[in-house]
Amino acid sequence: MATTQTPGTAAAEASQELLAVLEPDQLTGARRVKLPRRYLKGPQLVVIWTLRLYLLFMIAVVVYQIFTGTR
Amino acid sequence: MGIVTSSPGVLITHEDIDRAHDRQRVLAARSGRGFSSSVRLLWLLIGPGVLVMLGENDGPSMLSYAATGATFGVSFFIPFIILTFVMAVVVQEMTVRLGAATHRGHAELIFDRFGPFWGWFSMIDLGIGNFLTLIAEFIAIRAGLGFFGVPPWAAVLSALAVLYLALVTHRYWTWERVTLAAAVFNLVFVPVALFAHPHWNSVGHALATWKPLPGGLTKDTLLILLSNIGATVTPWMLFFQQSATVDKGLTRSDIRYGRVDTVLGAALASVAAVATVLATSPLFNHQMNAQNFQAAEFAQALQPLIGRVGASLFALGMVEAGIVAAITISTSSAYAFGEVARKPHSLNLPLKQGKPFYTVLFLCAAGAAAIVLIPGLPLVHVVLIVNVIAVLAMPPALIFLFMLANDKEIMGDLVSPRWANMLTAAIVVLLTSAGLLFGISILAPKVFAFFT
């Protein structure tokens, strides 16, 4: 997978010159760092849970419709 | 090329080098002056928006528009379809901003910011929705090519071959251009509409007056309404456009062009959608019941009315819609998988480095294709419900998008403006209400009849 070159070689210098056009956080290495976690608060959790239950209920309705439709 | 260490602790990958080459061309175009430089810049930066919008004009969506035209003719639904694309622009614009500001995909952001519990819920929604939609795409491909006498196995294998060919260079830019070229063929529905000789006065009147639903809101019209909404706003679109924006390498300075890309995609897709309604409106004029027609049946029914060429183009349009959607939807699944599993995920990856990414991409498509070939499976249900499921799954997906787009820590000054938040909230309320009405119409038809 990897051809590792040490800094200072022509390839690495050429790569660095080319990579200067990318923003630092566009580099694959930078994107491997996780973003900090954000903890959801009361009202946000209520909305998310409500919509989650809504989806589960509605999927059950769709399954029921298919079942009754097939019969 | 493999991995190059540019400085201690920083790995430079093949993916970075390819993306840097793409960005070099963008910067060169940006440094130029005059109209031609602007056009070149637009040419370089369009892609994710047009692809997501034309990709969502997929097999089930085109069938939904065809059923709309055949059932209602030129009426309430033409302005309604345009409205749904406006909704799609509002929603998708947020993914452009998120991708350009954070350089991270949608699945990755949900996992990082809200944790794996909510992340996995989103992934399950996306995975199930995408797989069902992929099955529907291959049904459309099989049915469309079936019109020309192509056997199902050959139709399905041809579609997989196109998907493979789009990937073969392992370069985002080439993949994007090949898929864009295929996606523009979605406009084949425009000549089909012209073959149907639509009454332009009626079209103008429908757009100018936007009269209420003919016959009021019934269970059947509600299903068509939901199908048309699901034909333009779906969860996979959020994941795809954000990941593609990141893979393409768009930055904050490109957001304006990202918006143009999204609006252009919506405009092209709405033209194709309206053209499909117009193309099948002769079936309405001849009072044919086409609500449960599949692609080939529409083409066959249209043939005496619009001719063999028109019907053939209609069938080819269905094939194109299925193939482009199969490419984009399986790519959205692979992006999401890579982001969640922390595996390399880019269309710039060489096969060896991107083996998990390409495997997921191809297996999703091949799995759906294989299911379509199993004889006797009642797959018609999949086509009928896939857009409805998309509408139902959209509100939970939109809430995460809404919170991320308003997250100052990651978005900085690119957080959503108030008007965008109000529009998003209105879309969530509209989609949830439509879903609830659908539920009532199934579980309590009498109550539904009372309200409508």
Coordinates of C-alpha atoms in Angstrom, one line a residue:
Chain A
M1 CA 0.0 0.0 0.0
A2 CA 2.6 2.5 0.9
T3 CA 5.7 3.9 -0.7
T4 CA 7.1 5.9 2.1
Q5 CA 9.5 8.7 1.2
T6 CA 11.4 10.8 3.6
P7 CA 11.0 14.6 3.8
G8 CA 13.4 16.4 1.5
T9 CA 13.1 14.1 -1.4
A10 CA 12.1 15.6 -4.8
A11 CA 8.8 13.7 -4.7
A12 CA 7.9 15.0 -1.3
E13 CA 8.8 18.5 -2.2
A14 CA 6.8 18.4 -5.4
S15 CA 3.9 16.9 -3.5
Q16 CA 4.1 19.6 -0.8
E17 CA 4.1 22.4 -3.5
L18 CA 1.1 20.8 -5.1
L19 CA -0.7 20.2 -1.8
A20 CA -0.4 23.9 -0.8
V21 CA -3.6 24.4 -2.9
L22 CA -5.5 22.3 -0.4
E23 CA -6.8 23.8 2.9
P24 CA -5.0 22.1 5.8
D25 CA -8.2 20.4 7.0
Q26 CA -8.8 19.0 3.6
L27 CA -5.9 16.6 3.9
T28 CA -6.8 13.0 4.6
G29 CA -4.6 12.9 7.7
A30 CA -6.3 16.0 9.2
R31 CA -9.7 14.5 8.5
R32 CA -8.9 11.4 10.5
V33 CA -9.0 13.5 13.7
K34 CA -12.5 13.2 15.2
L35 CA -14.5 16.3 15.9
P36 CA -15.5 17.0 19.5
R37 CA -18.7 15.4 20.7
R38 CA -21.7 17.7 21.2
Y39 CA -24.2 16.6 23.8
L40 CA -27.9 17.1 23.0
K41 CA -30.1 19.0 25.4
G42 CA -33.7 18.3 26.6
P43 CA -35.8 20.0 23.9
Q44 CA -33.5 18.7 21.1
L45 CA -33.7 15.1 22.5
V46 CA -37.5 15.4 22.7
V47 CA -37.8 16.4 19.0
I48 CA -35.3 13.7 17.9
W49 CA -37.0 11.0 19.9
T50 CA -40.5 12.1 18.7
L51 CA -39.4 12.0 15.1
R52 CA -37.7 8.6 15.6
L53 CA -40.9 7.1 17.1
Y54 CA -42.9 8.7 14.3
L55 CA -40.7 7.0 11.8
L56 CA -40.9 3.6 13.5
F57 CA -44.7 3.9 13.7
M58 CA -45.1 4.9 10.1
I59 CA -42.9 2.1 8.9
A60 CA -45.2 -0.3 10.8
V61 CA -48.1 1.4 9.0
V62 CA -46.4 0.8 5.6
V63 CA -45.8 -2.9 6.4
Y64 CA -49.4 -3.2 7.5
Q65 CA -50.6 -1.6 4.3
I66 CA -48.4 -4.0 2.2
F67 CA -49.6 -7.0 4.2
T68 CA -53.3 -6.1 3.9
G69 CA -52.8 -5.1 0.3
T70 CA -51.2 -8.4 -0.6
R71 CA -54.0 -10.4 1.0
Chain B
M1 CA 1.3 6.3 -6.0
G2 CA 1.1 5.2 -2.4
I3 CA 1.4 7.3 0.7
V4 CA 4.0 10.0 1.0
T5 CA 5.1 11.5 4.3
S6 CA 5.5 15.2 3.7
S7 CA 6.4 16.2 7.2
P8 CA 6.5 14.4 10.5
G9 CA 3.1 13.1 11.4
V10 CA 1.3 14.2 8.2
L11 CA 0.4 11.5 5.7
I12 CA -0.2 12.5 2.1
T13 CA -2.3 10.1 0.2
H14 CA -3.0 9.5 -3.5
E15 CA -6.5 10.9 -2.7
D16 CA -4.9 14.2 -1.6
I17 CA -2.7 14.5 -4.7
D18 CA -5.6 13.9 -7.1
R19 CA -7.8 16.4 -5.2
A20 CA -4.9 18.9 -5.2
H21 CA -4.7 18.6 -9.0
D22 CA -8.4 19.3 -9.3
R23 CA -8.1 22.3 -7.0
Q24 CA -5.1 23.6 -9.0
R25 CA -7.4 23.9 -12.1
V26 CA -10.1 25.6 -10.0
L27 CA -7.6 28.2 -8.7
A28 CA -6.2 28.8 -12.2
A29 CA -9.7 29.4 -13.5
R30 CA -10.5 31.7 -10.5
S31 CA -7.4 33.8 -11.1
G32 CA -8.5 34.5 -14.7
R33 CA -10.8 37.3 -15.6
G34 CA -13.7 37.7 -17.9
F35 CA -16.7 35.7 -18.9
S36 CA -14.8 32.6 -20.2
S37 CA -13.0 32.2 -16.9
S38 CA -16.3 32.3 -15.0
V39 CA -17.8 29.7 -17.4
R40 CA -14.7 27.5 -16.9
L41 CA -14.9 27.9 -13.1
L42 CA -18.6 26.9 -13.2
W43 CA -17.8 24.0 -15.4
L44 CA -15.1 22.8 -13.0
L45 CA -17.3 23.3 -9.9
I46 CA -20.6 21.9 -11.0
G47 CA -21.2 18.2 -10.3
P48 CA -22.6 17.2 -6.9
G49 CA -25.7 19.3 -7.2
V50 CA -26.6 18.4 -10.8
L51 CA -25.9 14.7 -10.0
V52 CA -27.9 14.6 -6.8
M53 CA -31.0 16.2 -8.5
L54 CA -30.9 14.2 -11.7
G55 CA -29.9 11.1 -9.7
E56 CA -33.1 11.6 -7.7
N57 CA -35.1 11.6 -10.9
D58 CA -34.7 7.9 -10.6
G59 CA -36.8 4.9 -11.7
P60 CA -39.5 5.2 -9.0
S61 CA -39.6 9.0 -9.3
M62 CA -40.1 8.9 -13.1
L63 CA -42.8 6.2 -12.6
S64 CA -44.4 8.4 -10.0
Y65 CA -44.4 11.4 -12.4
A66 CA -45.7 9.1 -15.2
A67 CA -48.5 7.9 -12.9
T68 CA -49.3 11.5 -12.0
G69 CA -49.6 12.6 -15.6
A70 CA -51.7 9.5 -16.5
T71 CA -54.0 9.9 -13.5
F72 CA -54.4 13.7 -13.2
G73 CA -53.2 15.1 -16.6
V74 CA -52.0 18.6 -16.6
S75 CA -53.3 20.0 -13.3
F76 CA -52.4 20.8 -9.7
F77 CA -49.3 18.5 -9.8
I78 CA -47.2 20.5 -12.3
P79 CA -46.7 23.5 -9.9
F80 CA -46.6 21.1 -7.0
I81 CA -43.7 19.2 -8.5
I82 CA -41.8 22.5 -9.1
L83 CA -42.5 23.4 -5.4
T84 CA -41.0 20.1 -4.3
F85 CA -37.8 20.9 -6.2
V86 CA -37.7 24.3 -4.4
M87 CA -37.8 22.3 -1.2
A88 CA -35.0 20.1 -2.4
V89 CA -32.8 23.2 -3.1
V90 CA -33.4 24.6 0.4
V91 CA -32.4 21.2 1.9
Q92 CA -29.5 20.4 -0.4
E93 CA -27.9 23.9 -0.1
M94 CA -27.2 23.1 3.6
T95 CA -25.2 20.0 2.6
V96 CA -23.1 22.2 0.3
R97 CA -22.3 24.6 3.1
L98 CA -21.6 21.7 5.6
G99 CA -19.3 19.9 3.2
A100 CA -17.4 23.0 2.2
A101 CA -17.0 24.3 5.7
T102 CA -16.1 21.1 7.5
H103 CA -14.6 18.9 4.7
R104 CA -16.4 16.0 6.2
G105 CA -19.3 13.8 5.1
H106 CA -22.7 13.8 6.6
A107 CA -22.5 10.4 8.3
E108 CA -19.1 11.3 9.8
L109 CA -20.5 14.6 11.2
I110 CA -23.5 12.9 12.8
F111 CA -21.3 10.2 14.4
D112 CA -18.7 12.7 15.6
R113 CA -21.1 15.4 16.9
F114 CA -24.0 13.4 18.2
G115 CA -22.4 10.1 19.0
P116 CA -22.8 6.5 17.7
F117 CA -26.3 6.0 19.2
W118 CA -27.9 8.5 16.8
G119 CA -25.3 7.8 14.2
W120 CA -26.3 4.2 13.9
F121 CA -30.0 5.1 13.7
S122 CA -29.2 7.4 10.7
M123 CA -27.1 4.7 9.1
I124 CA -29.9 2.1 9.5
D125 CA -32.4 4.5 7.9
L126 CA -30.0 5.2 5.1
G127 CA -28.9 1.6 4.5
I128 CA -32.5 0.2 4.3
G129 CA -33.7 3.2 2.2
N130 CA -30.8 2.9 -0.2
F131 CA -31.1 -0.8 -0.6
L132 CA -34.8 -0.7 -1.3
T133 CA -34.3 2.2 -3.7
L134 CA -31.5 0.3 -5.5
I135 CA -33.9 -2.6 -6.0
A136 CA -36.4 -0.2 -7.5
E137 CA -33.7 1.2 -9.8
F138 CA -32.9 -2.3 -11.2
I139 CA -36.6 -3.0 -11.6
A140 CA -36.8 0.2 -13.7
I141 CA -33.7 -0.8 -15.7
R142 CA -35.1 -4.3 -16.3
A143 CA -38.5 -3.1 -17.3
G144 CA -37.1 -0.3 -19.6
L145 CA -34.8 -2.6 -21.5
G146 CA -37.5 -5.3 -21.5
F147 CA -39.4 -3.0 -23.8
F148 CA -36.7 -3.6 -26.4
G149 CA -36.7 -7.4 -25.7
V150 CA -33.6 -7.4 -23.6
P151 CA -33.7 -10.3 -21.2
P152 CA -33.6 -9.4 -17.5
W153 CA -30.1 -10.9 -16.8
A154 CA -28.6 -8.9 -19.7
A155 CA -30.3 -5.7 -18.6
V156 CA -29.1 -6.0 -15.1
L157 CA -25.5 -7.0 -16.1
S158 CA -25.4 -4.0 -18.6
A159 CA -26.3 -1.7 -15.8
L160 CA -23.6 -3.1 -13.5
A161 CA -21.1 -2.8 -16.3
V162 CA -21.9 0.9 -16.7
L163 CA -21.5 1.4 -13.0
Y164 CA -18.1 -0.3 -13.1
L165 CA -17.0 1.7 -16.2
A166 CA -17.8 5.0 -14.3
L167 CA -15.5 3.8 -11.6
V168 CA -12.7 2.3 -13.6
T169 CA -10.3 5.3 -13.6
H170 CA -10.5 5.6 -9.8
R171 CA -10.7 9.3 -10.2
Y172 CA -13.5 11.5 -8.8
W173 CA -13.3 13.9 -11.7
T174 CA -13.7 11.2 -14.4
W175 CA -16.5 9.4 -12.4
E176 CA -18.3 12.7 -12.0
R177 CA -18.1 13.7 -15.7
V178 CA -19.1 10.2 -16.9
T179 CA -22.1 10.1 -14.5
L180 CA -23.0 13.7 -15.5
A181 CA -23.0 12.8 -19.2
A182 CA -25.3 9.9 -18.4
A183 CA -27.5 12.0 -16.1
V184 CA -28.1 14.7 -18.7
F185 CA -29.8 12.0 -20.8
N186 CA -32.7 12.3 -18.2
L187 CA -33.9 15.2 -20.4
V188 CA -34.9 12.6 -23.0
F189 CA -38.3 13.0 -21.4
V190 CA -38.6 16.4 -23.0
P191 CA -38.8 15.1 -26.6
V192 CA -41.2 12.4 -25.3
A193 CA -43.4 15.2 -24.0
L194 CA -43.3 17.0 -27.3
F195 CA -44.4 13.8 -29.1
A196 CA -47.4 13.9 -26.8
H197 CA -48.4 17.3 -28.2
P198 CA -49.3 18.8 -24.8
H199 CA -51.8 21.6 -24.6
W200 CA -49.5 24.5 -23.7
N201 CA -52.4 26.7 -22.8
S202 CA -53.4 24.1 -20.1
V203 CA -49.8 24.0 -18.8
G204 CA -49.7 27.8 -18.6
H205 CA -53.1 27.8 -16.9
A206 CA -52.0 25.2 -14.4
L207 CA -48.9 27.1 -13.5
A208 CA -50.7 30.5 -13.3
T209 CA -53.7 29.4 -11.3
W210 CA -52.6 26.3 -9.3
K211 CA -56.1 25.1 -8.7
P212 CA -56.7 22.7 -5.8
L213 CA -56.6 18.9 -6.2
P214 CA -59.2 17.7 -8.6
G215 CA -61.7 15.6 -6.6
G216 CA -60.3 16.7 -3.3
L217 CA -57.8 14.8 -1.2
T218 CA -58.4 11.1 -1.4
K219 CA -56.3 8.1 -0.3
D220 CA -55.0 7.7 -3.9
T221 CA -54.2 11.4 -4.4
L222 CA -52.4 11.4 -1.1
L223 CA -50.3 8.5 -2.2
I224 CA -49.4 10.3 -5.4
L225 CA -48.6 13.4 -3.4
L226 CA -46.3 11.5 -1.1
S227 CA -44.7 9.8 -4.1
N228 CA -44.0 13.1 -5.8
I229 CA -42.5 14.5 -2.6
G230 CA -40.4 11.4 -2.1
A231 CA -39.3 11.8 -5.7
T232 CA -37.4 15.0 -4.9
V233 CA -36.4 15.0 -1.2
T234 CA -34.8 11.8 0.3
P235 CA -32.2 11.0 2.9
W236 CA -29.6 9.6 0.5
M237 CA -29.4 13.0 -1.3
L238 CA -28.2 14.6 1.9
F239 CA -25.4 12.0 2.4
F240 CA -24.4 11.9 -1.2
Q241 CA -24.2 15.7 -1.9
Q242 CA -22.2 16.4 1.2
S243 CA -19.8 13.6 0.7
A244 CA -19.4 14.4 -3.0
T245 CA -18.8 18.1 -2.1
V246 CA -16.0 16.9 0.2
D247 CA -14.5 14.5 -2.3
K248 CA -14.6 17.1 -5.0
G249 CA -12.7 19.4 -2.6
L250 CA -15.0 22.4 -2.5
T251 CA -14.1 25.1 -0.1
R252 CA -15.8 28.0 1.5
S253 CA -14.9 30.2 -1.5
D254 CA -16.8 27.7 -3.8
I255 CA -20.1 27.8 -2.0
R256 CA -21.7 30.3 -4.4
Y257 CA -20.9 27.9 -7.2
G258 CA -22.1 25.0 -5.2
R259 CA -25.5 26.8 -4.9
V260 CA -25.6 27.5 -8.6
D261 CA -24.8 23.8 -9.2
T262 CA -27.7 22.8 -6.9
V263 CA -30.2 25.2 -8.5
L264 CA -29.1 24.2 -12.0
G265 CA -29.6 20.5 -11.0
A266 CA -33.1 21.3 -9.6
A267 CA -34.0 23.2 -12.7
L268 CA -32.9 20.4 -15.1
A269 CA -34.6 17.8 -12.9
S270 CA -37.8 19.7 -12.7
V271 CA -37.9 20.1 -16.5
A272 CA -37.5 16.3 -16.9
A273 CA -40.1 15.7 -14.2
V274 CA -42.7 18.0 -15.7
A275 CA -42.0 16.6 -19.1
T276 CA -42.8 13.1 -17.9
V277 CA -46.1 14.3 -16.5
L278 CA -46.8 15.9 -19.9
A279 CA -45.6 12.8 -21.7
T280 CA -48.1 10.5 -20.0
S281 CA -51.0 13.0 -19.9
P282 CA -52.5 11.5 -23.1
L283 CA -53.3 8.4 -21.0
F284 CA -55.3 10.7 -18.8
N285 CA -57.1 12.2 -21.8
H286 CA -57.9 8.7 -23.0
Q287 CA -59.1 7.7 -19.5
M288 CA -56.7 4.8 -19.1
N289 CA -56.1 3.5 -15.5
A290 CA -52.3 3.6 -15.2
Q291 CA -51.8 3.9 -11.5
N292 CA -50.0 0.6 -11.1
F293 CA -48.2 0.6 -14.4
Q294 CA -44.4 -0.2 -14.6
A295 CA -41.9 1.4 -17.0
A296 CA -42.5 -1.0 -19.9
E297 CA -46.3 -0.8 -19.5
F298 CA -46.2 2.9 -19.7
A299 CA -44.1 2.8 -22.8
Q300 CA -46.5 0.2 -24.4
A301 CA -49.6 2.1 -23.5
L302 CA -48.1 5.3 -24.9
Q303 CA -47.0 3.8 -28.1
P304 CA -50.3 4.1 -30.0
L305 CA -50.6 7.7 -28.8
I306 CA -47.0 9.1 -29.2
G307 CA -45.5 6.6 -31.7
R308 CA -42.8 4.0 -31.5
V309 CA -40.0 6.5 -31.3
G310 CA -41.6 8.4 -28.4
A311 CA -42.4 5.2 -26.6
S312 CA -38.8 3.9 -27.1
L313 CA -37.4 7.2 -25.8
F314 CA -39.6 6.8 -22.8
A315 CA -38.3 3.3 -22.1
L316 CA -34.7 4.5 -22.6
G317 CA -35.4 7.4 -20.2
M318 CA -36.5 4.9 -17.5
V319 CA -33.3 2.9 -18.1
E320 CA -31.1 6.0 -17.8
A321 CA -33.0 7.1 -14.6
G322 CA -32.3 3.7 -13.1
I323 CA -28.7 3.5 -14.0
V324 CA -27.7 7.0 -12.9
A325 CA -29.5 6.5 -9.6
A326 CA -27.9 3.1 -9.1
I327 CA -24.5 4.8 -9.5
T328 CA -25.2 7.7 -7.2
I329 CA -27.1 5.8 -4.5
S330 CA -24.6 3.0 -4.2
T331 CA -21.9 5.7 -4.0
S332 CA -23.7 7.4 -1.2
S333 CA -23.9 4.1 0.7
A334 CA -20.1 3.5 0.2
Y335 CA -19.3 7.1 1.3
A336 CA -21.4 6.6 4.5
F337 CA -19.8 3.2 5.2
G338 CA -16.3 4.6 4.8
E339 CA -17.1 7.6 7.0
V340 CA -18.6 5.5 9.8
A341 CA -16.1 2.7 9.7
R342 CA -13.2 5.2 9.4
K343 CA -12.0 3.5 6.2
P344 CA -10.6 5.5 3.2
H345 CA -13.6 6.8 1.3
S346 CA -13.1 8.6 -1.9
L347 CA -13.5 8.1 -5.6
N348 CA -9.9 9.2 -6.0
L349 CA -8.7 6.1 -4.2
P350 CA -6.7 3.5 -6.2
L351 CA -8.4 0.1 -6.0
K352 CA -5.9 -1.3 -3.6
Q353 CA -6.3 1.5 -1.0
G354 CA -10.0 1.8 -1.5
K355 CA -10.9 -1.9 -1.5
P356 CA -13.5 -1.6 1.4
F357 CA -15.1 1.5 -0.2
Y358 CA -15.4 0.0 -3.7
T359 CA -16.5 -3.3 -2.4
V360 CA -19.4 -1.8 -0.5
L361 CA -20.3 0.4 -3.5
F362 CA -20.3 -2.6 -5.9
L363 CA -21.9 -5.1 -3.5
C364 CA -24.9 -2.7 -2.7
A365 CA -25.6 -2.5 -6.5
A366 CA -24.9 -6.1 -7.2
G367 CA -27.1 -7.3 -4.3
A368 CA -30.0 -5.2 -5.4
A369 CA -29.5 -6.4 -9.0
A370 CA -29.4 -10.1 -7.9
I371 CA -32.7 -9.7 -6.0
V372 CA -34.4 -8.3 -9.1
L373 CA -33.5 -11.5 -10.9
I374 CA -35.1 -13.8 -8.4
P375 CA -38.3 -15.0 -10.1
G376 CA -41.6 -14.7 -8.3
L377 CA -40.7 -12.0 -5.8
P378 CA -43.5 -9.4 -5.3
L379 CA -41.2 -6.5 -6.2
V380 CA -44.0 -4.2 -7.4
H381 CA -44.5 -3.2 -3.7
V382 CA -40.9 -2.0 -3.5
V383 CA -41.5 0.4 -6.4
L384 CA -44.8 1.6 -5.0
I385 CA -43.6 2.3 -1.5
V386 CA -40.0 3.4 -1.9
N387 CA -40.8 7.1 -2.4
V388 CA -43.3 7.0 0.5
I389 CA -40.6 5.5 2.8
A390 CA -38.3 8.3 1.7
V391 CA -40.8 10.9 2.8
L392 CA -41.3 9.2 6.1
A393 CA -37.6 8.9 6.8
M394 CA -36.9 12.5 5.8
P395 CA -38.0 14.4 9.0
P396 CA -35.6 12.6 11.3
A397 CA -32.8 13.1 8.8
L398 CA -33.6 16.8 8.4
I399 CA -33.4 17.4 12.1
F400 CA -29.8 16.3 12.2
L401 CA -29.1 18.4 9.1
F402 CA -30.8 21.4 10.7
M403 CA -28.7 21.0 13.9
L404 CA -25.4 20.5 12.0
A405 CA -26.1 23.5 9.7
N406 CA -26.7 25.6 12.8
D407 CA -23.7 24.3 14.7
K408 CA -21.5 27.4 15.2
E409 CA -18.5 25.3 16.4
I410 CA -18.1 23.6 13.0
M411 CA -19.8 26.1 10.7
G412 CA -18.5 29.4 12.1
D413 CA -20.1 32.2 10.1
L414 CA -21.7 29.8 7.7
V415 CA -24.5 28.7 10.0
S416 CA -27.9 28.8 8.4
P417 CA -29.6 32.2 8.2
R418 CA -33.0 32.6 9.9
W419 CA -35.0 32.4 6.7
A420 CA -33.3 29.1 5.8
N421 CA -34.2 27.7 9.3
M422 CA -37.8 28.8 8.9
L423 CA -38.1 27.1 5.5
T424 CA -36.5 23.9 6.9
A425 CA -38.9 23.9 9.8
A426 CA -41.8 24.4 7.4
I427 CA -40.5 21.5 5.3
V428 CA -40.3 19.2 8.4
V429 CA -43.8 20.1 9.4
L430 CA -45.1 19.6 5.9
L431 CA -43.4 16.2 5.5
T432 CA -44.5 15.0 8.9
S433 CA -48.1 16.1 8.4
A434 CA -48.2 14.4 5.0
G435 CA -46.9 11.2 6.6
L436 CA -49.4 11.3 9.4
L437 CA -52.2 11.9 7.0
F438 CA -51.0 8.9 5.1
G439 CA -51.1 6.9 8.3
I440 CA -54.6 8.0 9.1
S441 CA -55.8 7.1 5.6
I442 CA -54.5 3.6 6.1
L443 CA -55.5 2.9 9.7
A444 CA -58.7 5.0 10.0
P445 CA -60.1 5.6 6.5
K446 CA -63.3 7.0 8.0
V447 CA -61.5 9.6 10.0
F448 CA -59.5 10.5 7.0
A449 CA -62.6 10.9 4.9
F450 CA -64.1 13.1 7.6
F451 CA -61.1 15.5 7.6
T452 CA -60.8 15.6 3.8

